[in-house]
Structure formats: C-alpha cells, structure tokens
Coordinates of C-alpha atoms and ligand atoms in Angstrom, one line a residue:
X1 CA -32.7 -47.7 52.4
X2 CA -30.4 -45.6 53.7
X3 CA -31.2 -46.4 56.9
X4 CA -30.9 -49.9 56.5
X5 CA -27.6 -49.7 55.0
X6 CA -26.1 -47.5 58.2
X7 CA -27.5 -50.4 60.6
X8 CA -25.6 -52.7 58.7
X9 CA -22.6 -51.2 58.7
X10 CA -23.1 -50.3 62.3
X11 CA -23.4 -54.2 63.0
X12 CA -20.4 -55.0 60.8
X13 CA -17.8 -52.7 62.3
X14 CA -19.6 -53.8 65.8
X15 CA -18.9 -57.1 65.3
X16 CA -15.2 -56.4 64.8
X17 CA -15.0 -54.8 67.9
X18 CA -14.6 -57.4 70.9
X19 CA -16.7 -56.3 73.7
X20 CA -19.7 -55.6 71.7
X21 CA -23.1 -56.7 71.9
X22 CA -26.1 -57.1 69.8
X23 CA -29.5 -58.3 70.1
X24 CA -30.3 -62.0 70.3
X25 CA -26.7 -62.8 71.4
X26 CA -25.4 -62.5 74.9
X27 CA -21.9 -62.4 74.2
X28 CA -19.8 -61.6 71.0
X29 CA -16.9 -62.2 72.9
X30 CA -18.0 -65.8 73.7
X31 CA -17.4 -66.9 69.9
X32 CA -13.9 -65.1 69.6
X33 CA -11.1 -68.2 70.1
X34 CA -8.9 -67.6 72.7
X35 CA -10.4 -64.3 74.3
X36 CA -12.2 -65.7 77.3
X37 CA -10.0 -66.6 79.9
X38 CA -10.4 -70.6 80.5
X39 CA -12.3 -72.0 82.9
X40 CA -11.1 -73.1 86.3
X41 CA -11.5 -77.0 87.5
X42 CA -11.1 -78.2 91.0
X43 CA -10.7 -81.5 92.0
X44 CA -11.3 -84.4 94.5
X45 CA -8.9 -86.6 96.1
X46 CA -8.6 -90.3 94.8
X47 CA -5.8 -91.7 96.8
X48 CA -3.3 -90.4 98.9
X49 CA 0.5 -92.4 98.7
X50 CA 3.7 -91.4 100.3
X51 CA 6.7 -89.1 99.0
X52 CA 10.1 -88.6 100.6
X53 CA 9.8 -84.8 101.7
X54 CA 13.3 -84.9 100.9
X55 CA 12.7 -84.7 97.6
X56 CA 13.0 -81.7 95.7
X57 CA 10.4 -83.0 92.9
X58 CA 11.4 -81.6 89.4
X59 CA 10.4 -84.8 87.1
X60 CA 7.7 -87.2 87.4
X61 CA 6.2 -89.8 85.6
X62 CA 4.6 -93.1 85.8
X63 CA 5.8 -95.9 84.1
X64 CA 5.1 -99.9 84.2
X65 CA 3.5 -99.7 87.7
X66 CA 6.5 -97.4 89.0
X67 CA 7.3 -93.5 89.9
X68 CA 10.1 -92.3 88.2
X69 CA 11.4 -88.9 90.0
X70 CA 14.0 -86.3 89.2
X71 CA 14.9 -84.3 92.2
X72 CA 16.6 -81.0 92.1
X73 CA 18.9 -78.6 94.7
X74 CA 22.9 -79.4 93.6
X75 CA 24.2 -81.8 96.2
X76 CA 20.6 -83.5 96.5
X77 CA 19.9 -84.2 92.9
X78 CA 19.0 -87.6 92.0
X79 CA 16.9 -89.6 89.6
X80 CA 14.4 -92.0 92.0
X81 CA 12.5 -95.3 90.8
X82 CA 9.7 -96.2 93.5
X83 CA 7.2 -98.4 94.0
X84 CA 3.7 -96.3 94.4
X85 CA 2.0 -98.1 96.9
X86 CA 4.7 -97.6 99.8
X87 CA 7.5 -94.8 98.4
X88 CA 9.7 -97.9 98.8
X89 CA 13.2 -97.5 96.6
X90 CA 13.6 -99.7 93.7
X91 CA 16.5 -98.0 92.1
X92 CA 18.2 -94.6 92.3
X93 CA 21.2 -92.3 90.5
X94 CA 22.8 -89.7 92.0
X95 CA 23.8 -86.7 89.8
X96 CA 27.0 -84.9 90.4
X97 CA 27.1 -82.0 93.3
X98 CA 27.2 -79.1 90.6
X99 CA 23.9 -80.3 88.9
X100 CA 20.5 -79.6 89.5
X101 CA 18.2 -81.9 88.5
X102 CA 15.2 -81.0 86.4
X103 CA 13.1 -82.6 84.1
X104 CA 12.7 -86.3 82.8
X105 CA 11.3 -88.7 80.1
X106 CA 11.4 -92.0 78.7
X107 CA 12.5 -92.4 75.3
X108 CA 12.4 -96.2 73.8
X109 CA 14.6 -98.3 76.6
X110 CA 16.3 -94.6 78.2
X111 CA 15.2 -92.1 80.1
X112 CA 16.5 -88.4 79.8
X113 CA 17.3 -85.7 82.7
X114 CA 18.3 -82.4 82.1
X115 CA 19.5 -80.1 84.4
X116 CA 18.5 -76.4 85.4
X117 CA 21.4 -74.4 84.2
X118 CA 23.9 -76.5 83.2
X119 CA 22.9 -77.2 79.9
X120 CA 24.2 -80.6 80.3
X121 CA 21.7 -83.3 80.4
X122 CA 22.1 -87.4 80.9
X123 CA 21.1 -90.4 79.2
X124 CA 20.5 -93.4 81.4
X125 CA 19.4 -97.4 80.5
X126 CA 15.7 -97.7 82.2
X127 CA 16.3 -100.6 83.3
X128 CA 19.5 -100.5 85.7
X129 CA 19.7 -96.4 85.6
X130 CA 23.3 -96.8 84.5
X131 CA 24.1 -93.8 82.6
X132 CA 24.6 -94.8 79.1
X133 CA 25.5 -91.4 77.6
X134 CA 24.9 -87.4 77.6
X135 CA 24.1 -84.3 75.8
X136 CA 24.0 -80.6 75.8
X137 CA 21.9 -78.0 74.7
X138 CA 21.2 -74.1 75.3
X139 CA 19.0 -72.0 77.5
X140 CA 17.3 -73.8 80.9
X141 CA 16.0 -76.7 81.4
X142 CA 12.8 -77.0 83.5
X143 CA 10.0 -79.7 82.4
X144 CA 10.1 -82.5 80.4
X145 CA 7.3 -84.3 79.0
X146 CA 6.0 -86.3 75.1
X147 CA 3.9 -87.3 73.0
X148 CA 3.8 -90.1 70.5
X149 CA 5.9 -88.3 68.2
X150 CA 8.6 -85.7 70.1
X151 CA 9.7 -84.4 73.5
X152 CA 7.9 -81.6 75.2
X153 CA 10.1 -79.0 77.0
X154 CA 9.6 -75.8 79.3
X155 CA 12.5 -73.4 80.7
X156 CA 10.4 -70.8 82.7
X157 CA 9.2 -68.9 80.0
X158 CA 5.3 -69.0 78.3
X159 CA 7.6 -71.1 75.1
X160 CA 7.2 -74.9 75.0
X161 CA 9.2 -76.2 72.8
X162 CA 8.9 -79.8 70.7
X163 CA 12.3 -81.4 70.2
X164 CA 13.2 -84.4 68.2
X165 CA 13.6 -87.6 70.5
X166 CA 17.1 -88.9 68.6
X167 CA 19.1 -85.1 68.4
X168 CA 16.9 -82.8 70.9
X169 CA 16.6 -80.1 68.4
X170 CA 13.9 -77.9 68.8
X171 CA 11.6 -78.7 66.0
X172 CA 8.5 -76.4 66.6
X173 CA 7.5 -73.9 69.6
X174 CA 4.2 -72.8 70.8
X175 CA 3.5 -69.4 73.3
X176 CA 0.9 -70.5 76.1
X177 CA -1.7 -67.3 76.4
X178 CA -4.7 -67.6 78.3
X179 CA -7.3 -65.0 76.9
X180 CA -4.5 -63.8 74.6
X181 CA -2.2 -62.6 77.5
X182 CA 1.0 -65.4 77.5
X183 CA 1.6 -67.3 80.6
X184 CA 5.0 -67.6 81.8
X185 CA 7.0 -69.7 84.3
X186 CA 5.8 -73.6 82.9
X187 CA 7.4 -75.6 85.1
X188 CA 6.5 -79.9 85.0
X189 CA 5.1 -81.5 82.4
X190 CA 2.8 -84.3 81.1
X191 CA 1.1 -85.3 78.1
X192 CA -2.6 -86.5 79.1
X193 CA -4.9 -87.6 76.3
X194 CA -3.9 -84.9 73.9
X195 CA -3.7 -82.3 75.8
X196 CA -0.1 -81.1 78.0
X197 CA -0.5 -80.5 81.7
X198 CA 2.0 -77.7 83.1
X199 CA 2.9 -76.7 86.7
X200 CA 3.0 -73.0 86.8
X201 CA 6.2 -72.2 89.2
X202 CA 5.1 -71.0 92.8
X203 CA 0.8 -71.2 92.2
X204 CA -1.3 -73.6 93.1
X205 CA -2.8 -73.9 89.7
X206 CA -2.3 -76.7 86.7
X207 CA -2.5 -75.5 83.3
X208 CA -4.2 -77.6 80.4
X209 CA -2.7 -77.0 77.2
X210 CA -3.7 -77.1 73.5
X211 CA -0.2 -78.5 71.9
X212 CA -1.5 -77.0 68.3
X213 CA -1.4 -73.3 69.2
X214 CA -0.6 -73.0 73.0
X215 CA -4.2 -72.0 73.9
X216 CA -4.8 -72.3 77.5
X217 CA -8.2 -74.9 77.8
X218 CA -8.4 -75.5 81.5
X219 CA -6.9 -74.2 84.9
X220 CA -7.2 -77.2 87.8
X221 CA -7.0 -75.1 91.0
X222 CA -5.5 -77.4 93.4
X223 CA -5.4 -75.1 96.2
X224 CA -5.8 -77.0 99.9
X225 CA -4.1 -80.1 98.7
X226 CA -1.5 -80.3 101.2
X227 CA -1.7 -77.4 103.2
X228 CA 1.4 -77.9 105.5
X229 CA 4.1 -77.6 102.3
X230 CA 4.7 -74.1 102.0
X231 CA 4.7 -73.5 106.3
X232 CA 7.1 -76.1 106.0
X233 CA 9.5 -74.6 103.2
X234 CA 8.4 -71.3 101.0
X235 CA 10.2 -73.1 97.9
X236 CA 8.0 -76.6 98.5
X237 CA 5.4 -75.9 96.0
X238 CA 3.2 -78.0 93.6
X239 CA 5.1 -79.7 90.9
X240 CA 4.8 -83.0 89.6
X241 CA 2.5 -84.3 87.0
X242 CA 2.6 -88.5 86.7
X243 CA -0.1 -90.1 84.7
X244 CA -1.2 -94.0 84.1
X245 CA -2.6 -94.2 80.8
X246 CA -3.5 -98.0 81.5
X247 CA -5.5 -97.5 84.7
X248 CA -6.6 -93.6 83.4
X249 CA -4.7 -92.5 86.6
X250 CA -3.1 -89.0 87.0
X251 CA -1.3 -88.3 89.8
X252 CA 0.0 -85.1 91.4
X253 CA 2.6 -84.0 94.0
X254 CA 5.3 -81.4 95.4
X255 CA 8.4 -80.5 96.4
X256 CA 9.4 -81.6 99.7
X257 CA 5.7 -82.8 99.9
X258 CA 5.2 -85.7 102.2
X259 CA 2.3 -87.3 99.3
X260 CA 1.2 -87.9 96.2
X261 CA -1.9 -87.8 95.5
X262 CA -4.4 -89.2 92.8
X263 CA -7.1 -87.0 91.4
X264 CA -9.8 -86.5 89.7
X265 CA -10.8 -83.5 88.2
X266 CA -13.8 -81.6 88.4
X267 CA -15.2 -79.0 86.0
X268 CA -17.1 -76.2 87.1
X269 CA -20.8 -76.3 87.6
Ligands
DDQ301 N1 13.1 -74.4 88.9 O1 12.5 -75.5 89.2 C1 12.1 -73.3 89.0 C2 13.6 -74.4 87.6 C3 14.2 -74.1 89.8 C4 13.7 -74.0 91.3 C5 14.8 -73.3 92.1 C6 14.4 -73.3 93.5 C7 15.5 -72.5 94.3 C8 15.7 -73.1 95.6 C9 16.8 -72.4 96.2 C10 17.2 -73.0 97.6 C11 18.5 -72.6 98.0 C12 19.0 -73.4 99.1
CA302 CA1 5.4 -85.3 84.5

C-alpha cells in the first residue's frame, strides 16, 4: 500500500515536470501544447514570374488576377499594380520622398499603405490608386495582412496586432512563441486558409501562425530560392507573401529580387 501510493505520487509530480518520461510513452513532452518547437517545411517551385529588382518589396498581395506591391527606401517608395504573367505595369503611386513604404491591404473598394516610421499611412481608390484619404497611428508599421473580419499588423516585434478595418484601432494582440520562446522581427504578412503567414526580417524562413494564441505551427525553410539576392544587396532578403485563394496559389518573393515565385509546400517526411 504504501508503496503503491509513493509510485503514484512519483508519476504525478513526474508528469508535471516537462522532460520526463514514463513507461509506455515516448514522450511527455510531445502532449504539452506549444513546447515542441514546430516543424520545418520545405518547398518546391511551381512557377517562376518576373519582379522589378528595383523593388524594395514591403507589401504584397494578389488580387483579381493582379500583384499589388508596396515598395519601401524613401525616395523609391511606391505602391505597384502588375500583371503576373510578365511584371508589366498596370498602375502605380508614388509616395512622397520622406516616406517609406511598408505594408498593404485591400479593404472593400481601398487599399491601405502604411509607412515604416512615419506613422502616417494612405488610403487609396483600388481602382485608379488615387489617394482618397489618410490616417495616423503610433508605433512602426511593418506588415499588413486580414482576415474576414479585421486587419492583421506586424512592427518588428513577436506582437501581431488585429485592428478594426473602419478606425485601425487595435482590437486584440497575440505574442508569436515557437516552443514557448516569442519570435520577434514579423515582417510581411498573409492570411492563408486560417492560418497567417509571416516573413521573419533577414532569414530565410516563413512562419505559419495560429491567429487564436500566436502558436507557431509550421516553419517553410525557403533557403536556395534565389541564391544571387543577398550577393547582390545584404538588405535584399525574402519578403513578400501573395496568395490566390481562387486558384489555391501562394506566391512568394524578395526585395530587390528579380522573381516571384509560386510554391508549394512540402512537410517533412
Ligand atoms: N523593415 O522592413 C524591416 C521595416 C525596414 C527595412 C529597412 C531596410 C534598411 C535599408 C537601408 C538602406 C539604406 C540605403
Ligand atoms: Ca502579403
């Protein structure tokens, strides 16, 4: 009896303890949300289309069969419409020399930009990409992405933010931790089938998100993908997230890159 009893407490105080093990089960650890670090995807090449390596991609999104792009560096920021197939021009703003161009999204018949450090973000008409109005708001402004329902925002830290489409007020915030350690410097953004995609600023790695609690799911390690960029320019790193949810199409590029590419992603074996 008494021997049974101190097993059973041994087992209980065990099991409370992360890195312990007991018979029958392999890992304790395993079944503890959140403590393994996610796995890592790779991924295979669909299609390769062009990109100006001018660009300075900080926003990206597809949109009725076109690439809408927010590029950053003040003097050089600009907010690009193109047609996929050939990078051919459709449409294009230029921002003023003191701005830096950062994120984007579509909201109803307008798309928003925001800019780096100027806490000063525009409002232009989709259609003609006349501006149409503005708005303001604190901290940086890095990625821009949404759901149904809000807007999804990054500024460098591990803090996404969801803001209300009509005011941009920050309605709810999650931390992004992989195994429990957060994950800072979310750069681009995209909402795919419920889960966000995130750049992480100067790595070759996209993180999949959980938008309830921040948990990390899923690393795609796009190392390789276009291995002249960062010979070219130390700053022309992966960013740039578009996805077609028609055609189930995601697409990925760079700044200063000379592609985009679509790809498919592939789990580990
Ligand atoms: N951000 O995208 C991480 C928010 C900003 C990127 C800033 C890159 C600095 C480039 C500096 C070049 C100076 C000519
Ligand atoms: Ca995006």
């Amino acid at each position: 009896r008494f021997v049974w009893s101190a097993t059973n407490q041994l087992l209980f105080s065990c099991a409370a303890l992360l890195g312990c093990r007991t018979p029958g089960e392999s890992s304790v650890q395993a079944s503890v949300p959140g403590v393994r670090p996610a796995p890592v995807s790779g991924y295979r090449v669909v299609a390769t289309l062009p990109h100006s390596v001018s660009s300075f991609t900080e926003g990206f999104f597809y949109l009725n069969g076109l690439f809408y792009e927010s590029t950053g560096l003040k003097g050089h920021s600009e907010l690009r419409v193109t047609f996929p197939k050939t990078g051919d021009l459709k449409l294009k703003a230029g921002l003023s020399p003191d701005l830096f161009g950062e994120g984007i999204v579509d909201v109803g018949r307008y798309i928003y930009q925001w800019t780096w450090q100027a806490h000063r973000g525009i409002i232009y008409s989709n259609r003609t990409l006349q501006q149409v109005g503005s708005f303001t708001y604190s901290g940086e402004g890095w990625g821009m992405t949404r759901d149904d329902s809000d807007i999804i925002t990054s500024d460098g830290s591990a803090t996404l933010s969801f803001r209300n489409p009509a005011s941009f007020t920050v309605t709810r915030q999650i931390t992004v931790r992989d195994a429990g350690q957060p994950v800072p410097m979310l750069n681009e953004l995209e909402y795919i089938k419920g889960s966000i995609y995130a750049n992480v600023w100067h790595t070759n790695r996209i993180a999949r998100i959980s938008p309830s609690d921040g948990r990390l799911l899923e690393w795609i390690d796009l190392s390789g993908l276009e291995p002249d960029a960062e010979e070219r320019d130390p700053e022309a790193v992966l960013n740039g997230i578009a996805y077609d949810q028609k055609g189930d199409r995601m697409f990925v590029t760079g700044k200063l890159w000379k592609h985009i590419y679509q790809i498919e992603v592939v789990p580990p074996t």
